[in-house]
Amino acid sequence: MEPVSYLEQLMKIESHETVSEIQNYLLETIANAELDETGCIHATKEGAASGPELVFNTHMDVVSPHIAFSRDDETIYGRGACDAKGSLAAMVAAFDRIDPERGTITLLVSPDEETTQRGLYEYLSDGISADFAIVGEPTGLDVCYGARGHYDLLIELSGESAHGGTPESGINATMCAARAIHIIRNLRPREDDELGRNDFTPTIIEGGNRPNQVPEYAKFVVDYRTIPGESREDATERIRACLQDLDCDHAITQYDAGSSLDSFKTDPANAFVERFTQVASSVTNRSVETRPFEAATEAAFFSPSMPVIVFGPGLIHDGTEPIAHSDGEYVPIADVESAAAVLSAFLEQLLSN
């Protein structure tokens, strides 16, 4: 299977609102593929002899809005080009090429990584037996051994409505939300020596329902990026503590439509990580960098059970401009071909006698 032509077909399938069409395409084009009740697509190839048990994982969904596919001689453009249909195409190509003589390779494609991550979480809830996992995301073909976590927290604020002409007679929930956001933005970040500092970014906000009425209700979402050692409970409690002196009632919960991903960190000296890095450097003819990944990732779901890295074509940003999730999302064609070649070479080394 040729990864670039496969990517072109993936790019023509919209998967920002529903994944049913791309699920069907994956089932038709991946050997042994099955659709799990969680929405995940999975397929396994097994050799006759015992050997390493490996997992390739990435996701089929993309963010909104849809941006139509286009290409030139060097680049593929459109929604999902780098996040993460480029990785998906490279992993499917490598999976297609391998005929393992020993060990196993499982290809596992998540349905909702860009929203709630519940599909993969539920798929893995009973555990998974494997020695090493690679999660496909846009790393510029670097090997990423860790990432911060991501929790979306919902802060709901309750005041007391009043006439807009006498605002002092009520409790303005929108003003209370503004004060809460100011407090949260001034929280002192904690830091990890390798993964960097955590962030607290207000994103969605909503409040009030009439222009001449003091609003009695407001709410906003905080994108909380955690470092190792911080749980969802820790994040929630930290926000609760900093808002304890607000002059309106408030509640803090998990945002149902948002992310809930732990941070993770794999030892870069792990034998599988070192082996993969060596293969990647040899195939790409460059010294591949090992570094943290910029975004939260479903690699966190594998981390408690096995060493895991993040690897794939394209970049989240180029240092000055956003790429993933942006209107100008793209992936270099050479990156997709190289990613497929690296993954194929790694499988050949570990699963051939």
Coordinates of C-alpha atoms in Angstrom, one line a residue:
M1 CA 0.0 0.0 0.0
E2 CA 1.3 3.4 -0.9
P3 CA 0.8 5.9 2.0
V4 CA 0.3 9.1 0.0
S5 CA -2.4 7.8 -2.3
Y6 CA -4.1 6.3 0.8
L7 CA -3.9 9.6 2.6
E8 CA -5.5 11.3 -0.4
Q9 CA -8.5 9.0 -0.1
L10 CA -8.7 9.7 3.7
M11 CA -8.6 13.4 3.1
K12 CA -11.6 13.2 0.8
I13 CA -13.7 11.7 3.7
E14 CA -15.1 14.2 6.1
S15 CA -14.7 13.1 9.7
H16 CA -15.2 16.3 11.7
E17 CA -18.8 15.6 12.7
T18 CA -19.3 11.9 12.3
V19 CA -16.8 9.1 11.7
S20 CA -19.2 6.5 10.2
E21 CA -17.9 7.0 6.6
I22 CA -14.2 6.8 7.5
Q23 CA -14.9 3.7 9.7
N24 CA -16.4 2.0 6.7
Y25 CA -13.4 2.9 4.5
L26 CA -11.0 1.6 7.1
L27 CA -12.9 -1.7 7.4
E28 CA -12.8 -2.1 3.7
T29 CA -9.1 -1.3 3.2
I30 CA -7.3 -2.8 6.3
A31 CA -6.8 -6.5 6.5
N32 CA -8.5 -8.2 9.5
A33 CA -10.1 -4.9 10.6
E34 CA -13.0 -5.0 13.0
L35 CA -15.3 -2.3 14.4
D36 CA -15.5 -2.4 18.2
E37 CA -18.6 -1.3 20.1
T38 CA -16.5 1.6 21.4
G39 CA -16.1 3.0 17.8
C40 CA -12.5 1.9 17.6
I41 CA -11.2 0.1 14.5
H42 CA -8.7 -2.7 15.4
A43 CA -6.7 -5.2 13.4
T44 CA -4.0 -7.7 14.4
K45 CA -1.4 -9.7 12.6
E46 CA 0.4 -12.5 14.5
G47 CA 3.6 -14.4 13.7
A48 CA 4.0 -18.1 14.2
A49 CA 6.7 -17.6 16.8
S50 CA 6.6 -15.7 20.1
G51 CA 8.0 -12.2 20.0
P52 CA 7.4 -8.5 20.8
E53 CA 3.7 -7.4 21.0
L54 CA 3.4 -4.0 19.4
V55 CA 0.6 -1.5 19.1
F56 CA 0.2 1.3 16.5
N57 CA -2.5 3.8 17.5
T58 CA -3.8 7.0 16.0
H59 CA -7.2 8.6 15.4
M60 CA -9.7 8.9 12.5
D61 CA -11.6 12.0 13.7
V62 CA -10.6 15.6 13.0
V63 CA -11.5 19.0 14.4
S64 CA -14.1 21.4 12.7
P65 CA -14.5 23.1 10.4
H66 CA -13.9 20.9 7.4
I67 CA -11.2 22.2 5.0
A68 CA -11.2 20.6 1.6
F69 CA -8.3 18.4 0.4
S70 CA -5.8 19.8 -2.1
R71 CA -2.2 19.1 -3.0
D72 CA 0.8 20.1 -5.0
D73 CA 4.0 18.3 -5.7
E74 CA 5.3 18.6 -2.2
T75 CA 2.4 19.1 0.2
I76 CA -1.1 17.8 1.1
Y77 CA -3.4 20.4 2.5
G78 CA -6.8 20.2 4.3
R79 CA -8.4 19.3 7.6
G80 CA -6.6 16.3 9.2
A81 CA -3.6 16.4 6.9
C82 CA -1.2 16.3 9.8
D83 CA -3.6 15.7 12.7
A84 CA -3.7 12.9 12.2
K85 CA -4.6 11.4 8.8
G86 CA -1.0 11.6 7.8
S87 CA -0.1 9.3 10.7
L88 CA -3.0 7.1 10.0
A89 CA -2.0 6.6 6.4
A90 CA 1.6 5.8 7.4
M91 CA 0.5 3.3 10.0
V92 CA -1.9 1.6 7.7
A93 CA 0.8 1.3 5.1
A94 CA 3.3 -0.2 7.5
F95 CA 0.7 -2.6 8.9
D96 CA -0.2 -3.6 5.3
R97 CA 3.4 -4.3 4.4
I98 CA 4.4 -6.5 7.3
D99 CA 3.9 -10.3 7.4
P100 CA 5.2 -11.0 10.9
E101 CA 7.2 -14.2 11.5
R102 CA 7.1 -13.7 15.2
G103 CA 5.3 -11.5 17.7
T104 CA 2.2 -9.4 17.0
I105 CA 1.3 -6.0 15.6
T106 CA -2.1 -4.4 16.5
L107 CA -3.4 -1.4 14.6
L108 CA -5.9 0.5 16.8
V109 CA -7.7 3.6 15.5
S110 CA -9.6 5.9 17.9
P111 CA -12.9 7.5 16.9
D112 CA -13.0 10.6 19.2
E113 CA -9.5 11.7 20.1
E114 CA -10.3 15.3 19.3
T115 CA -13.3 15.5 21.7
T116 CA -13.8 13.2 24.7
Q117 CA -11.4 10.3 24.1
R118 CA -14.0 7.9 25.4
G119 CA -13.7 5.4 22.6
L120 CA -10.1 4.4 23.3
Y121 CA -10.5 4.8 27.1
E122 CA -13.4 2.3 27.1
Y123 CA -11.6 0.0 24.6
L124 CA -8.6 -0.2 27.0
S125 CA -10.6 -0.3 30.2
D126 CA -10.2 -4.1 30.5
G127 CA -6.5 -3.8 29.9
I128 CA -4.3 -4.6 26.9
S129 CA -1.3 -6.9 26.7
A130 CA 1.6 -5.4 24.7
D131 CA 5.2 -4.5 25.1
F132 CA 5.4 -1.2 23.3
A133 CA 3.0 1.4 21.7
I134 CA 3.5 4.1 19.1
V135 CA 0.8 6.8 18.9
G136 CA 0.6 8.7 15.7
E137 CA 0.5 12.5 16.0
P138 CA 2.4 15.3 14.1
T139 CA 5.9 15.3 15.6
G140 CA 7.9 16.3 12.6
L141 CA 9.3 12.7 12.7
D142 CA 10.9 13.3 16.1
V143 CA 10.4 10.7 18.8
C144 CA 8.4 12.2 21.7
Y145 CA 8.5 10.4 25.0
G146 CA 6.2 12.5 27.1
A147 CA 3.4 15.1 27.1
R148 CA 1.5 17.2 29.5
G149 CA -2.1 16.2 30.4
H150 CA -5.3 18.0 29.5
Y151 CA -8.4 18.4 31.5
D152 CA -11.3 20.7 30.5
L153 CA -12.9 22.0 33.7
L154 CA -16.4 23.7 33.7
I155 CA -16.8 26.6 36.1
E156 CA -20.5 27.6 36.7
L157 CA -21.3 30.8 38.6
S158 CA -24.6 31.8 40.1
G159 CA -25.5 35.4 41.0
E160 CA -28.8 37.3 41.5
S161 CA -30.6 38.9 38.6
A162 CA -31.6 42.6 38.7
H163 CA -32.6 45.4 36.4
G164 CA -29.7 46.8 34.4
G165 CA -30.5 50.3 35.7
T166 CA -29.8 49.2 39.2
P167 CA -26.9 46.8 38.9
E168 CA -26.0 47.2 42.6
S169 CA -29.2 45.5 43.6
G170 CA -28.1 42.2 42.1
I171 CA -25.0 39.9 41.9
N172 CA -23.6 39.9 38.4
A173 CA -22.5 36.4 37.4
T174 CA -20.7 37.7 34.3
M175 CA -18.6 40.1 36.4
C176 CA -17.9 37.2 38.8
A177 CA -16.8 35.1 35.8
A178 CA -14.5 37.9 34.7
R179 CA -12.9 38.0 38.2
A180 CA -12.6 34.3 38.2
I181 CA -10.8 34.3 34.9
H182 CA -8.4 37.0 36.1
I183 CA -7.6 34.9 39.2
I184 CA -7.0 31.7 37.2
R185 CA -4.8 33.5 34.6
N186 CA -2.6 34.7 37.4
L187 CA -2.1 31.3 39.0
R188 CA 1.6 30.5 39.4
P189 CA 2.4 27.5 37.1
R190 CA 4.1 24.4 38.3
E191 CA 7.0 23.1 36.2
D192 CA 8.4 19.8 35.2
D193 CA 12.1 19.7 34.2
E194 CA 11.3 18.0 30.9
L195 CA 7.7 18.7 30.0
G196 CA 7.6 22.3 31.0
R197 CA 5.0 24.2 32.9
N198 CA 1.3 23.8 33.2
D199 CA -1.1 26.2 31.7
F200 CA -4.7 27.4 32.5
T201 CA -6.5 28.8 29.5
P202 CA -10.1 30.0 29.6
T203 CA -11.7 28.9 26.3
I204 CA -15.5 28.8 26.0
I205 CA -17.6 31.4 27.9
E206 CA -21.3 32.0 28.2
G207 CA -23.5 34.2 30.4
G208 CA -26.6 36.3 30.6
N209 CA -29.7 36.2 28.4
R210 CA -30.9 39.9 28.2
P211 CA -29.0 43.1 27.5
N212 CA -30.8 45.0 30.2
Q213 CA -30.7 42.5 33.0
V214 CA -27.9 41.7 35.5
P215 CA -27.1 38.1 34.7
E216 CA -27.7 35.5 37.4
Y217 CA -25.8 32.7 35.7
A218 CA -22.5 32.4 33.7
K219 CA -20.2 29.6 32.9
F220 CA -16.8 29.1 31.3
V221 CA -14.4 26.3 30.5
V222 CA -10.7 26.2 31.5
D223 CA -8.2 24.2 29.5
Y224 CA -5.9 23.0 32.2
R225 CA -2.6 21.4 31.1
T226 CA -1.1 19.2 33.8
I227 CA 2.4 18.0 34.5
P228 CA 3.3 14.6 35.9
G229 CA 2.0 14.2 39.4
E230 CA -1.1 16.2 38.8
S231 CA -4.4 14.3 38.6
R232 CA -7.8 15.6 37.5
E233 CA -8.7 15.9 41.2
D234 CA -5.6 17.9 41.8
A235 CA -6.5 20.3 39.0
T236 CA -10.0 20.7 40.2
E237 CA -8.9 21.4 43.7
R238 CA -6.4 23.9 42.7
I239 CA -9.0 25.9 40.7
R240 CA -11.5 25.6 43.6
A241 CA -8.9 26.9 46.1
C242 CA -8.0 29.9 44.1
L243 CA -11.7 30.9 43.7
Q244 CA -12.8 30.4 47.3
D245 CA -13.1 34.2 47.9
L246 CA -15.4 34.9 45.0
D247 CA -18.5 36.8 46.0
C248 CA -20.9 34.5 44.1
D249 CA -21.7 30.8 44.3
H250 CA -19.8 28.6 42.0
A251 CA -19.2 24.9 41.1
I252 CA -16.4 23.2 39.3
T253 CA -16.9 20.0 37.4
Q254 CA -15.5 18.1 34.4
Y255 CA -16.7 19.5 31.1
D256 CA -18.6 16.7 29.5
A257 CA -17.7 17.5 25.9
G258 CA -14.0 18.1 26.7
S259 CA -10.8 16.2 27.3
S260 CA -9.6 14.2 30.2
L261 CA -6.1 13.1 29.5
D262 CA -3.3 12.5 32.0
S263 CA 0.3 13.5 31.4
F264 CA 2.7 10.8 30.6
K265 CA 6.5 10.2 30.5
T266 CA 8.4 7.3 29.1
D267 CA 12.1 6.7 29.9
P268 CA 14.0 7.8 26.7
A269 CA 16.5 5.1 27.7
N270 CA 13.9 2.3 27.4
A271 CA 15.2 -0.4 24.9
F272 CA 12.2 -0.1 22.6
V273 CA 12.5 3.7 22.5
E274 CA 16.2 3.6 21.8
R275 CA 15.6 0.9 19.1
F276 CA 12.9 2.9 17.4
T277 CA 15.0 6.1 17.5
Q278 CA 17.9 4.3 15.9
V279 CA 15.6 3.0 13.1
A280 CA 14.1 6.4 12.5
S281 CA 17.6 8.1 12.3
S282 CA 18.8 5.4 9.9
V283 CA 15.8 5.6 7.6
T284 CA 15.6 9.4 7.5
N285 CA 19.3 9.8 7.4
R286 CA 19.4 12.4 10.2
S287 CA 19.8 12.5 13.9
V288 CA 16.2 12.1 15.1
E289 CA 15.5 14.3 18.2
T290 CA 13.9 12.8 21.3
R291 CA 11.7 15.4 23.0
P292 CA 8.4 16.0 24.7
F293 CA 5.2 16.4 22.6
E294 CA 3.5 19.8 22.7
A295 CA -0.1 18.6 23.1
A296 CA -1.9 16.1 25.3
T297 CA -2.4 12.7 23.6
E298 CA -4.1 9.3 24.0
A299 CA -0.6 7.9 24.6
A300 CA -1.6 8.6 28.3
F301 CA -4.0 5.7 28.1
F302 CA -1.2 3.3 27.2
S303 CA 1.4 4.7 29.6
P304 CA 0.3 2.8 32.8
S305 CA 0.7 -0.5 31.0
M306 CA 3.7 -0.2 28.7
P307 CA 6.3 2.2 27.3
V308 CA 4.8 4.5 24.7
I309 CA 6.0 7.2 22.3
V310 CA 4.4 9.7 20.0
F311 CA 5.6 9.8 16.3
G312 CA 4.3 11.0 13.0
P313 CA 4.5 13.3 10.0
G314 CA 3.9 17.0 10.0
L315 CA 4.0 19.5 12.9
I316 CA 1.6 21.1 15.3
H317 CA 3.3 24.5 14.6
D318 CA 6.4 25.6 12.7
G319 CA 7.7 27.9 15.5
T320 CA 5.8 31.0 14.3
E321 CA 2.6 29.8 12.7
P322 CA 0.0 27.1 13.7
I323 CA -0.4 24.1 11.4
A324 CA -2.6 21.5 13.1
H325 CA -6.2 22.7 13.8
S326 CA -5.5 25.8 11.7
D327 CA -7.1 27.0 8.4
G328 CA -3.8 26.2 6.7
E329 CA -3.3 22.7 7.9
Y330 CA -0.9 20.7 5.8
V331 CA 1.6 17.8 5.8
P332 CA 4.7 17.4 3.7
I333 CA 4.4 14.4 1.3
A334 CA 8.0 13.4 2.1
D335 CA 7.1 13.3 5.8
V336 CA 4.3 10.8 5.1
E337 CA 6.5 8.6 3.0
S338 CA 9.3 8.7 5.6
A339 CA 7.0 7.9 8.5
A340 CA 5.7 4.9 6.7
A341 CA 9.2 3.8 5.9
V342 CA 10.3 4.2 9.5
L343 CA 7.4 2.3 10.9
S344 CA 7.8 -0.5 8.3
A345 CA 11.5 -0.8 9.1
F346 CA 10.8 -1.0 12.8
L347 CA 8.3 -3.8 12.3
E348 CA 10.6 -5.7 10.0
Q349 CA 13.4 -5.5 12.6
L350 CA 11.3 -6.7 15.5
L351 CA 8.9 -9.1 13.9
S352 CA 11.1 -10.9 11.3
N353 CA 13.4 -13.8 12.3

